[in-house]
């Protein structure tokens, strides 16, 4: 290791040990370093301080109610135009049937995400929440990304805050972190010019937190973004979290290129995945949790990531369409026992949680 890199690591370690914030420059030096193990060691210091030796997971089910979407983001293999082959929208009966299918024992969360359908009315979304809540009162509804919330405000004709209140009243428990992509305008102009802007995404999250809804946050990485753009994204999230404290977990999402409009792009490498998770842990000093979505990373790498800053592996999932449309080779479901085994064999304590990390059960 070059002397100046050694000095950089020492400087960053002493900042971490004295609870000082890492700067943009610190983050950039870490991204440019090839010393993955040293980065992991630093991330692990923060992980152990915040979450000890615990590795969280949840028994949940994903429900993707429609893939019809007017945005047509270039990185998305899931969405379809209305009437195109494979385009679908679930009826409320189908949503309820999907919610009841398969592994329902002890289920704590439905994670509900879909495309921006040009015709579904606001009442469809309210009825979805109400009926799910009536049938599964004990299950938390984590539903609708900031992008969908903005779309719902548009179709309801309500102000953003009133839209959030109406959804909350119908049973919405929290917001998932999707739709953030990378905040860089350069990237968005190319990959998702029709999508809610970065400022719009942050505004929805701010208002959601203000009405008492917690949320997660994500970053889609491994396409055309630079390290600098990743860091600006992380710092924008850190700033909002300083103001609201409403974020629960940050989830870096590894880009999957298959069947997307981004031809010639590759899957992310294990080194980039672990580095991104670890540096996220280091930069986001005000986020309680860093989550590795095993569906995107694969079970093996998700297990290893527990030593690189990650303290949450998401959940049982059961049915996943967004990443699988883009070539994910992982299965779509893990049982509670499989998650417990993965975590135990990595040497961590499996902690089954609810969405808000309020009730926890050690395994
Ligand atoms: O918003 C789209 C991304 C997100 C691709 O909040 C892609 O706990 C990779 O946000 N390759 C949906 N990613 C998934 C998501 C999520 C997943 C798990 C947990 C949580 C949480 C949130 O997936 C989308 C978009 O950013 N995405 N296409 C792709 N080809
Ligand atoms: Fe639509 Fe979301 Fe896919 Fe973009 S990523 S096309 S907003 S479903």
JSON list of C-alpha atoms and ligand atoms in Angstrom, two decimals, residues 75-76 111 142 176-179 181 216 218 220 251 253-256 260 291 293 296 314 322 326, ligand 1:
[
{"chain": "A", "resi": 75, "resn": "UNK", "atom": "CA", "xyz": [-32.56, 0.70, -16.90]},
{"chain": "A", "resi": 76, "resn": "UNK", "atom": "CA", "xyz": [-35.92, -0.95, -16.21]},
{"chain": "A", "resi": 111, "resn": "UNK", "atom": "CA", "xyz": [-43.81, -4.47, 0.23]},
{"chain": "A", "resi": 142, "resn": "UNK", "atom": "CA", "xyz": [-44.81, -0.60, 3.14]},
{"chain": "A", "resi": 176, "resn": "UNK", "atom": "CA", "xyz": [-40.06, 1.81, 0.45]},
{"chain": "A", "resi": 177, "resn": "UNK", "atom": "CA", "xyz": [-36.87, 3.44, -0.77]},
{"chain": "A", "resi": 178, "resn": "UNK", "atom": "CA", "xyz": [-37.12, 2.84, -4.52]},
{"chain": "A", "resi": 179, "resn": "UNK", "atom": "CA", "xyz": [-37.20, 5.33, -7.35]},
{"chain": "A", "resi": 181, "resn": "UNK", "atom": "CA", "xyz": [-31.85, 5.99, -8.82]},
{"chain": "A", "resi": 216, "resn": "UNK", "atom": "CA", "xyz": [-36.09, 3.72, 3.27]},
{"chain": "A", "resi": 218, "resn": "UNK", "atom": "CA", "xyz": [-31.95, 3.48, -2.28]},
{"chain": "A", "resi": 220, "resn": "UNK", "atom": "CA", "xyz": [-29.15, 2.36, -8.23]},
{"chain": "A", "resi": 251, "resn": "UNK", "atom": "CA", "xyz": [-30.22, -0.06, 0.26]},
{"chain": "A", "resi": 253, "resn": "UNK", "atom": "CA", "xyz": [-29.32, -1.53, -5.63]},
{"chain": "A", "resi": 254, "resn": "UNK", "atom": "CA", "xyz": [-26.93, -3.28, -8.01]},
{"chain": "A", "resi": 255, "resn": "UNK", "atom": "CA", "xyz": [-27.87, -2.59, -11.63]},
{"chain": "A", "resi": 256, "resn": "UNK", "atom": "CA", "xyz": [-28.95, -5.67, -13.62]},
{"chain": "A", "resi": 260, "resn": "UNK", "atom": "CA", "xyz": [-33.02, -3.32, -20.49]},
{"chain": "A", "resi": 291, "resn": "UNK", "atom": "CA", "xyz": [-29.52, -3.33, 3.91]},
{"chain": "A", "resi": 293, "resn": "UNK", "atom": "CA", "xyz": [-31.06, -6.91, -0.86]},
{"chain": "A", "resi": 296, "resn": "UNK", "atom": "CA", "xyz": [-29.93, -8.50, -6.24]},
{"chain": "A", "resi": 314, "resn": "UNK", "atom": "CA", "xyz": [-34.28, -7.73, 3.83]},
{"chain": "A", "resi": 322, "resn": "UNK", "atom": "CA", "xyz": [-38.26, -6.08, -11.02]},
{"chain": "A", "resi": 326, "resn": "UNK", "atom": "CA", "xyz": [-33.53, -7.79, -15.62]},
{"chain": "B", "resi": 1, "resn": "LIG", "atom": "O1", "xyz": [-37.16, 1.74, -7.89]},
{"chain": "B", "resi": 1, "resn": "LIG", "atom": "C1", "xyz": [-35.18, -0.88, -11.63]},
{"chain": "B", "resi": 1, "resn": "LIG", "atom": "C2", "xyz": [-34.63, -0.39, -9.20]},
{"chain": "B", "resi": 1, "resn": "LIG", "atom": "C3", "xyz": [-36.17, -0.41, -7.52]},
{"chain": "B", "resi": 1, "resn": "LIG", "atom": "C4", "xyz": [-33.52, -2.18, -12.12]},
{"chain": "B", "resi": 1, "resn": "LIG", "atom": "O2", "xyz": [-37.13, -0.05, 0.48]},
{"chain": "B", "resi": 1, "resn": "LIG", "atom": "C5", "xyz": [-33.42, -1.86, -10.77]},
{"chain": "B", "resi": 1, "resn": "LIG", "atom": "O3", "xyz": [-36.63, -1.83, 1.59]},
{"chain": "B", "resi": 1, "resn": "LIG", "atom": "C6", "xyz": [-31.53, -3.13, -10.57]},
{"chain": "B", "resi": 1, "resn": "LIG", "atom": "O4", "xyz": [-36.50, -0.09, -4.45]},
{"chain": "B", "resi": 1, "resn": "LIG", "atom": "N1", "xyz": [-31.53, -3.46, -11.88]},
{"chain": "B", "resi": 1, "resn": "LIG", "atom": "C7", "xyz": [-37.20, -1.29, -6.81]},
{"chain": "B", "resi": 1, "resn": "LIG", "atom": "N2", "xyz": [-32.43, -2.33, -9.99]},
{"chain": "B", "resi": 1, "resn": "LIG", "atom": "C8", "xyz": [-36.59, -2.10, -5.70]},
{"chain": "B", "resi": 1, "resn": "LIG", "atom": "C9", "xyz": [-36.45, -1.31, -4.43]},
{"chain": "B", "resi": 1, "resn": "LIG", "atom": "C10", "xyz": [-36.28, -2.00, -3.14]},
{"chain": "B", "resi": 1, "resn": "LIG", "atom": "C11", "xyz": [-35.92, -3.33, -3.10]},
{"chain": "B", "resi": 1, "resn": "LIG", "atom": "C12", "xyz": [-35.79, -3.95, -1.86]},
{"chain": "B", "resi": 1, "resn": "LIG", "atom": "C13", "xyz": [-36.05, -3.28, -0.69]},
{"chain": "B", "resi": 1, "resn": "LIG", "atom": "C14", "xyz": [-36.43, -1.95, -0.75]},
{"chain": "B", "resi": 1, "resn": "LIG", "atom": "C15", "xyz": [-36.75, -1.22, 0.51]},
{"chain": "B", "resi": 1, "resn": "LIG", "atom": "C16", "xyz": [-36.54, -1.29, -1.96]},
{"chain": "B", "resi": 1, "resn": "LIG", "atom": "O5", "xyz": [-35.35, -1.23, -8.32]},
{"chain": "B", "resi": 1, "resn": "LIG", "atom": "C17", "xyz": [-36.65, 0.61, -8.49]},
{"chain": "B", "resi": 1, "resn": "LIG", "atom": "C18", "xyz": [-35.38, 0.92, -9.27]},
{"chain": "B", "resi": 1, "resn": "LIG", "atom": "O6", "xyz": [-34.61, 1.87, -8.57]},
{"chain": "B", "resi": 1, "resn": "LIG", "atom": "N3", "xyz": [-34.46, -1.03, -10.50]},
{"chain": "B", "resi": 1, "resn": "LIG", "atom": "N4", "xyz": [-34.62, -1.57, -12.63]},
{"chain": "B", "resi": 1, "resn": "LIG", "atom": "C19", "xyz": [-32.52, -3.01, -12.68]},
{"chain": "B", "resi": 1, "resn": "LIG", "atom": "N5", "xyz": [-32.53, -3.34, -13.97]}
]
